[in-house]
Coordinates of C-alpha atoms in Angstrom, one line a residue:
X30 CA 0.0 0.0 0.0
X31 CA 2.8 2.4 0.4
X32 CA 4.0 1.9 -2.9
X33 CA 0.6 3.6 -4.3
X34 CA 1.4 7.2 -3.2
X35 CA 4.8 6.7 -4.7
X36 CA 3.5 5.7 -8.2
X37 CA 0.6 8.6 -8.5
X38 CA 3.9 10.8 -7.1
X39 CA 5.9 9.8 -9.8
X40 CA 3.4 9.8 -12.5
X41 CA 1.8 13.3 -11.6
X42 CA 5.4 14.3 -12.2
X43 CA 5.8 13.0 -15.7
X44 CA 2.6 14.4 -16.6
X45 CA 3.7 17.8 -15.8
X46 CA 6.0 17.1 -17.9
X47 CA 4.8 16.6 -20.9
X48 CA 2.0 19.2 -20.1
X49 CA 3.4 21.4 -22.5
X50 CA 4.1 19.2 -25.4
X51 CA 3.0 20.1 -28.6
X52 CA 0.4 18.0 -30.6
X53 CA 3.4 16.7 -32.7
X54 CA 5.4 15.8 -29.9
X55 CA 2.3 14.1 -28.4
X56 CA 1.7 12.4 -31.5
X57 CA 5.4 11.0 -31.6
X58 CA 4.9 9.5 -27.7
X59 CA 1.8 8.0 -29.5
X60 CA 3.8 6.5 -32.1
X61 CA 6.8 5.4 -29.9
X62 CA 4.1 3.4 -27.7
X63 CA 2.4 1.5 -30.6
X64 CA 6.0 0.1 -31.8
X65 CA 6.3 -0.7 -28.7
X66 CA 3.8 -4.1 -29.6
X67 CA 3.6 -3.7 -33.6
X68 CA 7.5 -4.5 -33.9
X69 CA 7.2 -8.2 -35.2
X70 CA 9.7 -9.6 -32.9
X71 CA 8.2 -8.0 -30.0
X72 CA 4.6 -8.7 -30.4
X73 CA 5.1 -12.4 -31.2
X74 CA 7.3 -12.8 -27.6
X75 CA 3.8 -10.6 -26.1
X76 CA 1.5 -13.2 -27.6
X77 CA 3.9 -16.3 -26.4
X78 CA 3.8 -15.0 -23.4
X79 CA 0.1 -14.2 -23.3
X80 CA -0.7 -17.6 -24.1
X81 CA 2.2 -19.3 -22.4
X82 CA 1.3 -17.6 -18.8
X83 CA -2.7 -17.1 -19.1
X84 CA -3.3 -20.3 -21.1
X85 CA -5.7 -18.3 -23.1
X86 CA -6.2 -18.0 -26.6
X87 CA -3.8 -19.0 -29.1
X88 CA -0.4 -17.5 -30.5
X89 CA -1.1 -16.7 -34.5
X90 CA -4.3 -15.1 -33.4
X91 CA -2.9 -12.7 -30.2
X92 CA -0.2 -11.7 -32.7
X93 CA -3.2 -10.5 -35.0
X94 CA -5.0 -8.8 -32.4
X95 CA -2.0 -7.2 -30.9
X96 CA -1.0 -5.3 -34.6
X97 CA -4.6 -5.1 -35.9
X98 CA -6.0 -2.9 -33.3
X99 CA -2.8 -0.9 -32.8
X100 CA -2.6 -0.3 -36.3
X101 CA -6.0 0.6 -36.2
X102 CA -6.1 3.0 -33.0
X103 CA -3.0 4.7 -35.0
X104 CA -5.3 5.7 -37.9
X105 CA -8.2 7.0 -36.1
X106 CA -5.9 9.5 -34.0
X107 CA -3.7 10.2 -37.2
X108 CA -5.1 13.6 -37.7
X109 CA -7.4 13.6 -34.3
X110 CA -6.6 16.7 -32.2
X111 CA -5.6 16.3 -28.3
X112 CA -3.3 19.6 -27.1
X113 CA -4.4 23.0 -27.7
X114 CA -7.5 24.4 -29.2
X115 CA -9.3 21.1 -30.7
X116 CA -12.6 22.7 -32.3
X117 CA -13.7 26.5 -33.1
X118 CA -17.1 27.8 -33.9
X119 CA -16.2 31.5 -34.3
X120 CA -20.2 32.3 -35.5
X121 CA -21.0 31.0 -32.0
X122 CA -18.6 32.2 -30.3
X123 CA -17.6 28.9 -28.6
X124 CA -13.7 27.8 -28.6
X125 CA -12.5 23.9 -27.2
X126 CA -9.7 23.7 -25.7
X127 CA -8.2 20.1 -24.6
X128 CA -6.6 19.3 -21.4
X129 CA -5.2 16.6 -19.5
X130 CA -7.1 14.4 -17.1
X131 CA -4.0 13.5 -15.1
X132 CA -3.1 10.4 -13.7
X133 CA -5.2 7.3 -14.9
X134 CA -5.5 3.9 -13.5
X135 CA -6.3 1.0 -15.9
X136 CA -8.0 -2.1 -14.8
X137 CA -6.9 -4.4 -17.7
X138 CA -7.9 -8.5 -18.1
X139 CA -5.9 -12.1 -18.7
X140 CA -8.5 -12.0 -22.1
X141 CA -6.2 -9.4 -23.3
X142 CA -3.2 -8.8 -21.5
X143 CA -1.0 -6.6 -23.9
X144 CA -4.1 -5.4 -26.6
X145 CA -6.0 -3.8 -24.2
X146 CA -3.1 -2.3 -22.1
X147 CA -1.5 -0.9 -24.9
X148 CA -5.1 0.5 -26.1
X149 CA -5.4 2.4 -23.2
X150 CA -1.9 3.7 -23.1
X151 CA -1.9 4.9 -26.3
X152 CA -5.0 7.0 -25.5
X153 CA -3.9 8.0 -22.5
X154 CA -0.7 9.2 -23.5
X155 CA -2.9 11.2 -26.8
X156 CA -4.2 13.5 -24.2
X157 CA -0.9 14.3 -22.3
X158 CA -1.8 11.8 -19.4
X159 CA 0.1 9.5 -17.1
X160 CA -1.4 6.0 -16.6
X161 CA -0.8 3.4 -14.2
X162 CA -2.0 -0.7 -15.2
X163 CA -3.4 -3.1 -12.7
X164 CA -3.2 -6.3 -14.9
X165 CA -5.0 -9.3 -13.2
X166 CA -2.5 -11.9 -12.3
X167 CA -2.3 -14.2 -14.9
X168 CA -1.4 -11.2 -17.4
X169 CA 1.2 -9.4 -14.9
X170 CA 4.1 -11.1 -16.8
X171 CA 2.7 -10.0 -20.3
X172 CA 2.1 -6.4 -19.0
X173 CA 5.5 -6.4 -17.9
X174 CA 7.5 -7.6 -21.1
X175 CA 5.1 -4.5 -23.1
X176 CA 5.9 -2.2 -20.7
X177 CA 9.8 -3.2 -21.0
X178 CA 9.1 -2.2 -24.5
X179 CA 7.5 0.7 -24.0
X180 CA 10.2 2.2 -21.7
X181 CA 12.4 1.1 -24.5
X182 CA 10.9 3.6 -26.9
X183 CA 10.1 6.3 -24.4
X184 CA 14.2 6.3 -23.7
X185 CA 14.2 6.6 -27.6
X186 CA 12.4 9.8 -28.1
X187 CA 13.6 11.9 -24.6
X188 CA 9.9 11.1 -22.7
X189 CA 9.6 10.0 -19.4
X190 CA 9.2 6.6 -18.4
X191 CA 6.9 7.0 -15.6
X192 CA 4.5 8.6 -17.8
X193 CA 3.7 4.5 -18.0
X194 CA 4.2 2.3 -15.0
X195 CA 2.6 -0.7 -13.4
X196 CA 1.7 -2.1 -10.1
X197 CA 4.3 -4.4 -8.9
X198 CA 3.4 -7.9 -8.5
X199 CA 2.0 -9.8 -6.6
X200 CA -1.1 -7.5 -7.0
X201 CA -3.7 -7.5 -3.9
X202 CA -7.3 -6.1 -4.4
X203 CA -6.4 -3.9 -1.7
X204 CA -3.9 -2.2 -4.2
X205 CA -6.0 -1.8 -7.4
X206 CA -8.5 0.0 -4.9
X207 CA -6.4 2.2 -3.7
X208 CA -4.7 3.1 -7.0
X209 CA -8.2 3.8 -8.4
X210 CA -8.9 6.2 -5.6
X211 CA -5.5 8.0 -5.7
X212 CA -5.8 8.2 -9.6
X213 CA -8.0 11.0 -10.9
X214 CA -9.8 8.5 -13.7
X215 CA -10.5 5.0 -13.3
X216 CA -10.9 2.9 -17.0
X217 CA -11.6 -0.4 -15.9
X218 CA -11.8 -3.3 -18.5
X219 CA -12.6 -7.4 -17.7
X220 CA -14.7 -8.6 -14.5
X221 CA -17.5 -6.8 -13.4
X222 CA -16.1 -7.1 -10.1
X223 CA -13.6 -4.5 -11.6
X224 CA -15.8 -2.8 -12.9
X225 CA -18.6 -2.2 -9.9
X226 CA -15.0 -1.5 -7.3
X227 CA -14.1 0.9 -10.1
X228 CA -17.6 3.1 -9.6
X229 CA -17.1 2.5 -6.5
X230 CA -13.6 4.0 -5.4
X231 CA -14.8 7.4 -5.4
X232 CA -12.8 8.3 -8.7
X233 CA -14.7 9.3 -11.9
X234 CA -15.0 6.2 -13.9
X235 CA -15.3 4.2 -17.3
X236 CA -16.4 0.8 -17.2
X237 CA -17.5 -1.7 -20.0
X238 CA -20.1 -3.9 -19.6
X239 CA -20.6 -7.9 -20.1
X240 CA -20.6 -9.9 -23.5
X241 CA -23.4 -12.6 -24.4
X242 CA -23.6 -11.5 -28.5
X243 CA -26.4 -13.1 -29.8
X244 CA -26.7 -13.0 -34.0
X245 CA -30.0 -13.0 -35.9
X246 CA -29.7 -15.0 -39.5
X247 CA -33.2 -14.9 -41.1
X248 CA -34.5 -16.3 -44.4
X249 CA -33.3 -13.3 -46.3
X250 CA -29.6 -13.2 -45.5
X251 CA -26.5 -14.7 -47.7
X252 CA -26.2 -18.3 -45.8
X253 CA -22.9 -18.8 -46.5
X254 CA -21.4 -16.0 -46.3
X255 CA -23.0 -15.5 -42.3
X256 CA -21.8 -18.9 -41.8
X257 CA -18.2 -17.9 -42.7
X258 CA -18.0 -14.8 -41.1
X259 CA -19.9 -16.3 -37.2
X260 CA -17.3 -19.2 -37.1
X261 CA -14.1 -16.7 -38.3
X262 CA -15.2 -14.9 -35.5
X263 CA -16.1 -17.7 -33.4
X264 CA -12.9 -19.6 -33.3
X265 CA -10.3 -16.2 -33.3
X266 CA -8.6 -16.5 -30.0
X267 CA -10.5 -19.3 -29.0
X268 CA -12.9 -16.9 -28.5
X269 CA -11.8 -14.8 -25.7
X270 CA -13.1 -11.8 -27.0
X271 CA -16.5 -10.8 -25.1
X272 CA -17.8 -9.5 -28.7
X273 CA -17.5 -13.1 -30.0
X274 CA -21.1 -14.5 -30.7
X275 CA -22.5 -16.7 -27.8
X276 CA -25.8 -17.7 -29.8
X277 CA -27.3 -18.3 -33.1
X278 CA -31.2 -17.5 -33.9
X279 CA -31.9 -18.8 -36.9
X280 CA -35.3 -18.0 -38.7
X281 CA -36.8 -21.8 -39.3
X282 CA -36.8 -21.5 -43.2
X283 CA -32.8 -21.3 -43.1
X284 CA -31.8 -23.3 -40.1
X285 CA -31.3 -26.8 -41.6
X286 CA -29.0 -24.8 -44.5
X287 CA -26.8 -22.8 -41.8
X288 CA -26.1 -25.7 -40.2
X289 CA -25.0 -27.5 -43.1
X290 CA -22.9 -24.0 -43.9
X291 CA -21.3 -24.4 -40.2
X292 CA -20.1 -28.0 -40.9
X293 CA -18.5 -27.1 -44.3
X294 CA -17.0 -24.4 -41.5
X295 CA -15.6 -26.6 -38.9
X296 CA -18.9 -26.4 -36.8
X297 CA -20.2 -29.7 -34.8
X298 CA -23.7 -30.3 -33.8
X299 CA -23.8 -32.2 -30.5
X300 CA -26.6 -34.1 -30.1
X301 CA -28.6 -34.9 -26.8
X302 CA -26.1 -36.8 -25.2
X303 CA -23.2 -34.9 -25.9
X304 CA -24.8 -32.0 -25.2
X305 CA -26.0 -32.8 -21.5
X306 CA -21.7 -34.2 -21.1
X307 CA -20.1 -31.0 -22.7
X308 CA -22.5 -29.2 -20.0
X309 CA -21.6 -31.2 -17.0
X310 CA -17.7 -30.6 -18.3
X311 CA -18.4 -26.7 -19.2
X312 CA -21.2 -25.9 -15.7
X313 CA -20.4 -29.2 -13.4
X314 CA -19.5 -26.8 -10.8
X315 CA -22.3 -23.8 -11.2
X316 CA -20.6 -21.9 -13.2
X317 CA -18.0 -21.7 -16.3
X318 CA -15.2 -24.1 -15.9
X319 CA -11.8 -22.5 -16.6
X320 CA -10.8 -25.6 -17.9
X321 CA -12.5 -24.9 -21.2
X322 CA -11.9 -21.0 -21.1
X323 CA -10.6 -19.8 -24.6
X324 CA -8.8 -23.3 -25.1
X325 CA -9.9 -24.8 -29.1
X326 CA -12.5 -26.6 -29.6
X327 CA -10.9 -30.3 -29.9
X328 CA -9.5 -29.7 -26.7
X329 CA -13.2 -29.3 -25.3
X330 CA -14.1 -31.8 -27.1
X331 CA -11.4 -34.5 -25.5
X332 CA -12.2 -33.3 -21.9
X333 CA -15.9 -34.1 -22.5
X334 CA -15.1 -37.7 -23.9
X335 CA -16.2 -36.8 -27.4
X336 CA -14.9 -39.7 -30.1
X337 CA -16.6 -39.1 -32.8
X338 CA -14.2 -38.7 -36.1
X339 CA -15.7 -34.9 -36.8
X340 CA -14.3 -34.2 -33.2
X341 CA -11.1 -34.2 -35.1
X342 CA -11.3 -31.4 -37.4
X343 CA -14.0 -29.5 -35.3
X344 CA -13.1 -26.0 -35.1
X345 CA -16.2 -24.7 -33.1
X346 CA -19.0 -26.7 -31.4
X347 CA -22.6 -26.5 -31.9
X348 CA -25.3 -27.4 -29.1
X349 CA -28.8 -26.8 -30.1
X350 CA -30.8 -24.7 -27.1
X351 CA -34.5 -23.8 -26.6
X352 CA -34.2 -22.2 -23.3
X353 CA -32.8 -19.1 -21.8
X354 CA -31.6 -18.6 -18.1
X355 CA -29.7 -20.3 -15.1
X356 CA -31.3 -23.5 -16.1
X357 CA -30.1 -23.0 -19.5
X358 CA -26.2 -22.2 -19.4
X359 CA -25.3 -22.6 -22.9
X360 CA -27.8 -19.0 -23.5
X361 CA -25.0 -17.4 -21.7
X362 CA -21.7 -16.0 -22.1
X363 CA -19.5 -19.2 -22.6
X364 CA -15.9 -17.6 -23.5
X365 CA -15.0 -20.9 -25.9
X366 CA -15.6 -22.0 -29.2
X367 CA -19.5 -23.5 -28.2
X368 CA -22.3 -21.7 -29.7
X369 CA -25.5 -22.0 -29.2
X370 CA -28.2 -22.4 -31.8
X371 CA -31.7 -21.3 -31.5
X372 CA -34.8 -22.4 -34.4
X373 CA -37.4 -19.3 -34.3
X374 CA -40.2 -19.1 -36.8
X375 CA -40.0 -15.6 -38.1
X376 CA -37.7 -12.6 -37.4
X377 CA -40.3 -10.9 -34.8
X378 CA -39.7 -14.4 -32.6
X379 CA -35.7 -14.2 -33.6
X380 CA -36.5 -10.4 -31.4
X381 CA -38.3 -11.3 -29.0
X382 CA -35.5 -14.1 -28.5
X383 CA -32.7 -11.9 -28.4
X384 CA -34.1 -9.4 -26.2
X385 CA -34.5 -12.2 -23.3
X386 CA -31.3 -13.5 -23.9
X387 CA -29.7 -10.1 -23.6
X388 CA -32.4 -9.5 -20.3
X389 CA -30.5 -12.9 -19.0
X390 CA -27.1 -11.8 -19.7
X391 CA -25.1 -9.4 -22.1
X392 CA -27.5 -6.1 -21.9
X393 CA -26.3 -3.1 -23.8
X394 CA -23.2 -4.3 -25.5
X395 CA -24.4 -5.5 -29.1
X396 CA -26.3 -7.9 -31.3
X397 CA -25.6 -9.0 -34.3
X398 CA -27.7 -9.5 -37.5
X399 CA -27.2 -11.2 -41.0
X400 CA -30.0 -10.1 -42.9
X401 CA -30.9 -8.6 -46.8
X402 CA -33.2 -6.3 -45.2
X403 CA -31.8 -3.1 -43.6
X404 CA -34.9 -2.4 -42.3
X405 CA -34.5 -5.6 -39.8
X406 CA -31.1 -3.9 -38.2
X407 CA -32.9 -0.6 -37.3
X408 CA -35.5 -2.6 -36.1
X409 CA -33.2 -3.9 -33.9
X410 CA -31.9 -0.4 -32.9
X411 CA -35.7 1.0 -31.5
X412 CA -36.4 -2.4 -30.2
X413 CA -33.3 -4.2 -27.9
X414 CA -30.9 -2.8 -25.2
X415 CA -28.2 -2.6 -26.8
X416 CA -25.4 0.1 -27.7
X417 CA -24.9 -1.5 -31.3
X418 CA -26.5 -3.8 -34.0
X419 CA -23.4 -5.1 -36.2
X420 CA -24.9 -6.2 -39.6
X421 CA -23.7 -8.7 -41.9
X422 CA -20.2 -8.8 -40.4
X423 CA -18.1 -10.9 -38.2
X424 CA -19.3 -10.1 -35.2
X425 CA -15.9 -10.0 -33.2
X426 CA -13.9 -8.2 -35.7
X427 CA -16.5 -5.1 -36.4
X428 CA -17.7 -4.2 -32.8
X429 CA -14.3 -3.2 -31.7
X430 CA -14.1 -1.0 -35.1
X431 CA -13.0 -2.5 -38.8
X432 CA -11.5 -0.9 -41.6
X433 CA -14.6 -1.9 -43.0
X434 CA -17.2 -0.1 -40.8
X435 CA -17.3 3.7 -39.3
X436 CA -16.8 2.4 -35.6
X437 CA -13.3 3.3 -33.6
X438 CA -11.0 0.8 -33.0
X439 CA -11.1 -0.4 -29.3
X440 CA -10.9 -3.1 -26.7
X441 CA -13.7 -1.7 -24.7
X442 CA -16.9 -1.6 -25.7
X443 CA -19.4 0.6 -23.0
X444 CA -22.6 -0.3 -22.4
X445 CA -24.6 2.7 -21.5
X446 CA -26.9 2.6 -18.6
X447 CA -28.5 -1.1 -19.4
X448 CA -24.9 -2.6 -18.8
X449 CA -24.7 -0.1 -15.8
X450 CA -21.2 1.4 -17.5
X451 CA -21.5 5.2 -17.9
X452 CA -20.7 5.2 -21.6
X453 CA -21.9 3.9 -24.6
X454 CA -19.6 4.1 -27.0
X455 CA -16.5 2.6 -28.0
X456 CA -13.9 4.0 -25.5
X457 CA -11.8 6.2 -27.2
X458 CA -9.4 9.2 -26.8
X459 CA -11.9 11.8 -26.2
X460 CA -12.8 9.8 -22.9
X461 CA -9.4 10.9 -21.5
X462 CA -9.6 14.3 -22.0
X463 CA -11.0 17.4 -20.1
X464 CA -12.3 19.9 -22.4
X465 CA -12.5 23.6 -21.6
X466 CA -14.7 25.7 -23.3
X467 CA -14.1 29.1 -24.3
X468 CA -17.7 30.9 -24.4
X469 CA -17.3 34.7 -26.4
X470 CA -21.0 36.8 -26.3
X471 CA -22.9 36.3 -29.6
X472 CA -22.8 38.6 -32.2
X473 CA -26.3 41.3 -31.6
X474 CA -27.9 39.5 -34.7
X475 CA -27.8 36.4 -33.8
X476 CA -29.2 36.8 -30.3
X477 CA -32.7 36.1 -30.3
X478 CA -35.1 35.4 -27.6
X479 CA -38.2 33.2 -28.6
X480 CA -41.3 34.3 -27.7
X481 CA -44.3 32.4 -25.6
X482 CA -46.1 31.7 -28.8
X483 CA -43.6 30.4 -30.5
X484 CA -42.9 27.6 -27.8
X485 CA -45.8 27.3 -26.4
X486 CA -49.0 28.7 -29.3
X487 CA -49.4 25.3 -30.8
X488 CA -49.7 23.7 -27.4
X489 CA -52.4 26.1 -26.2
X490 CA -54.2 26.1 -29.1
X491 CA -54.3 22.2 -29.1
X492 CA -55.5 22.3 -25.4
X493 CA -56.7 24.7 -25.2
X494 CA -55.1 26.6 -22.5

């Protein structure tokens, strides 16, 4: 606990600084701090390590993750303003200037444990900020190695290193607490436990919200191609990201064809049996098993008992639910390659489906829908609680922003007040900035004072009053 006060001390210094730094100098540190895990040699020791110490996920795909959503962050800030005066509306008189938030603390998770770090350095360090990482301890050791790295490329370009530290292991719960007090914004990513201690600690805080994606395909959409796309997604990283999909609702007039177009993918429909073993294996204990936790799907498949000969080329498993709730744990978040598939008779059930899953588990973060009718996805929109409908994409890839779609890149997904997280938007750099606003008088012309009738004629004439 003593070291805590030391850390913000140290931090709060560095910030100063680099208070003054111009945007190109902040955009340099930026740089610096994404080499830091895009260098090929060093991201594929981060993934080895990720995988080596969590035993989560898988090396080829961490690699991906680690230089696709760097590489990604990069080119949304590219020409992003952070320092200075960020936005002007001279004919209202209104000026934005940007400003630091200070020190932040970063809860980061063992899903993740250099992706998300590095996310949240990089935008902390965009708006002039020190930040200081509680990584859960399975992913201390990754978090370490980056933040060798880091320091590395800080030394390289004159910065300070403490602008980016860590708490030093073995990290207590009594620690992480008090950082997030000490720290003047809390961004907490992984267990709700985090998340609830981090709106808890007194500190202005971001939190993100549980996954349980559930993905619509109804009679209109491109079978194949929504087959390829859910298992790509599926299977990456043994599915430890929370925006992989957890369940299928397929529209009855397409169901037998998409699971023909999951086998052709890799995908194994369990029948009865196998489905009640794979859930005393996966919930024999009341709740997920880490034992099957982002590991592939043939090694699920052995630690159920499973000897059938498609075991050996299955890439993700199949088990065919009609239930939703406790009594029904496959309709929840299951952080493997399992997927649950749901018949429905028309698209309004394939709603009123998804909206009870997401009421069980997974509110506000996102649903997915493969559909030829763009209508259906707004639908969607007025309809469930969620922050996002991703349509006709791989689910897992597009909610943490694509080249493809208009969505930032992130690791952290809010999800507004139905996930209790007080955002819901992709977290981004703007969430790590104070903005002051500079408010000038209007112009005589443009001031203009309505008038009762105007706000209230049509009102009274209606009623009226």
């Amino acid at each position: 606990m003593e070291t805590i006060p030391d850390l913000i001390a140290r931090a709060r210094a560095a910030q100063r600084a680099i208070d003054a730094w111009s945007q190109a100098q902040v955009d340099e540190l930026v740089t610096a701090a994404a080499w830091a895990i895009v260098e090929p040699t060093r991201n594929r020791a981060l993934a080895e390590c990720a995988v080596r110490d969590t035993g989560l996920g898988n090396v080829d795909d961490k690699i991906a993750k680690n230089r696709r959503k760097t590489m990604g962050l990069l080119r949304d800030l590219r020409d992003a303003k952070s320092v200075g005066v960020i936005a002007e509306d001279h004919a209202n008189g209104l000026i934005e200037i940007a400003r630091p938030v200070g020190v932040v603390a970063a809860i980061t998770p063992s899903t993740n444990p250099a992706a998300t770090p590095v996310n949240n350095i990089i935008n902390a360090l965009k708006g002039r900020n020190a930040i200081i990482l509680a990584p859960s301890p399975k992913g201390a050791s990754t978090l370490a190695l980056l933040l060798s790295y880091v320091h590395a490329e800080l030394d390289r370009i004159g910065a300070p290193r403490d602008l980016v530290q860590m708490l030093s292991q073995p990290v207590s719960r009594e620690q992480t607490f008090e950082l997030m007090r000490q720290a003047d914004l809390v961004v907490a990513t992984g267990s709700q436990t985090n998340v609830r201690a981090a709106y808890s600690s007194g500190t202005p805080a971001i939190g993100v919200g549980a996954g349980n994606v559930a993905v619509i395909v109804d009679e209109t959409a491109d079978i194949a191609d929504a087959a390829r796309k859910i298992a790509t997604s599926k299977i990456f990283d043994n599915a430890t990201s929370c925006s992989s999909e957890n369940s299928v609702i397929a529209v009855d007039a397409i169901a037998d064809r998409l699971i023909e177009a999951f086998a052709r993918e890799g995908g194994v429909l369990l029948d009865a049996e196998e489905t009640v073993r794979l859930e005393d294996e996966m919930f024999g204990e009341g709740k997920l098993s880490n034992a099957v936790i982002a590991k592939d799907a043939k090694t699920i498949a052995a630690l159920a008992g499973f000897v059938r000969p498609e075991m050996d080329d299955a890439r993700f498993l199949i088990v065919a639910e009609s239930g939703v709730g406790r009594a029904h744990p496959f309709s929840g978040e299951k952080l493997s390659p399992v997927l649950a598939f749901y018949r429905v008779p028309d698209f309004e059930a394939a709603k009123a489906l998804a909206a009870r899953i997401l009421d069980y588990e997974g509110k506000g973060h996102s649903i997915g829908l493969h559909s030829g009718e763009p209508a259906r996805a707004l639908a969607l929109g007025h309809a469930l609680p969620v922050c996002r409908v991703i349509v006709n994409q791989a689910h897992c890839f597009a909610t943490g922003g694509s080249y493809d779609n208009a969505l930032p890149f992130s690791l952290s997904m809010g999800c507004g007040t139905w996930g209790g997280n007080s955002i819901s938007d992709n977290l981004n750099y703007r969430h790590f900035l104070n903005i002051t606003r500079v408010v000038h008088p209007l112009a005589a012309e443009r001031i203009r004072e309505p008038t009762d009738d105007e706000l209230f004629g049509d009102y009274r004439r209606r009623h009226r009053v």
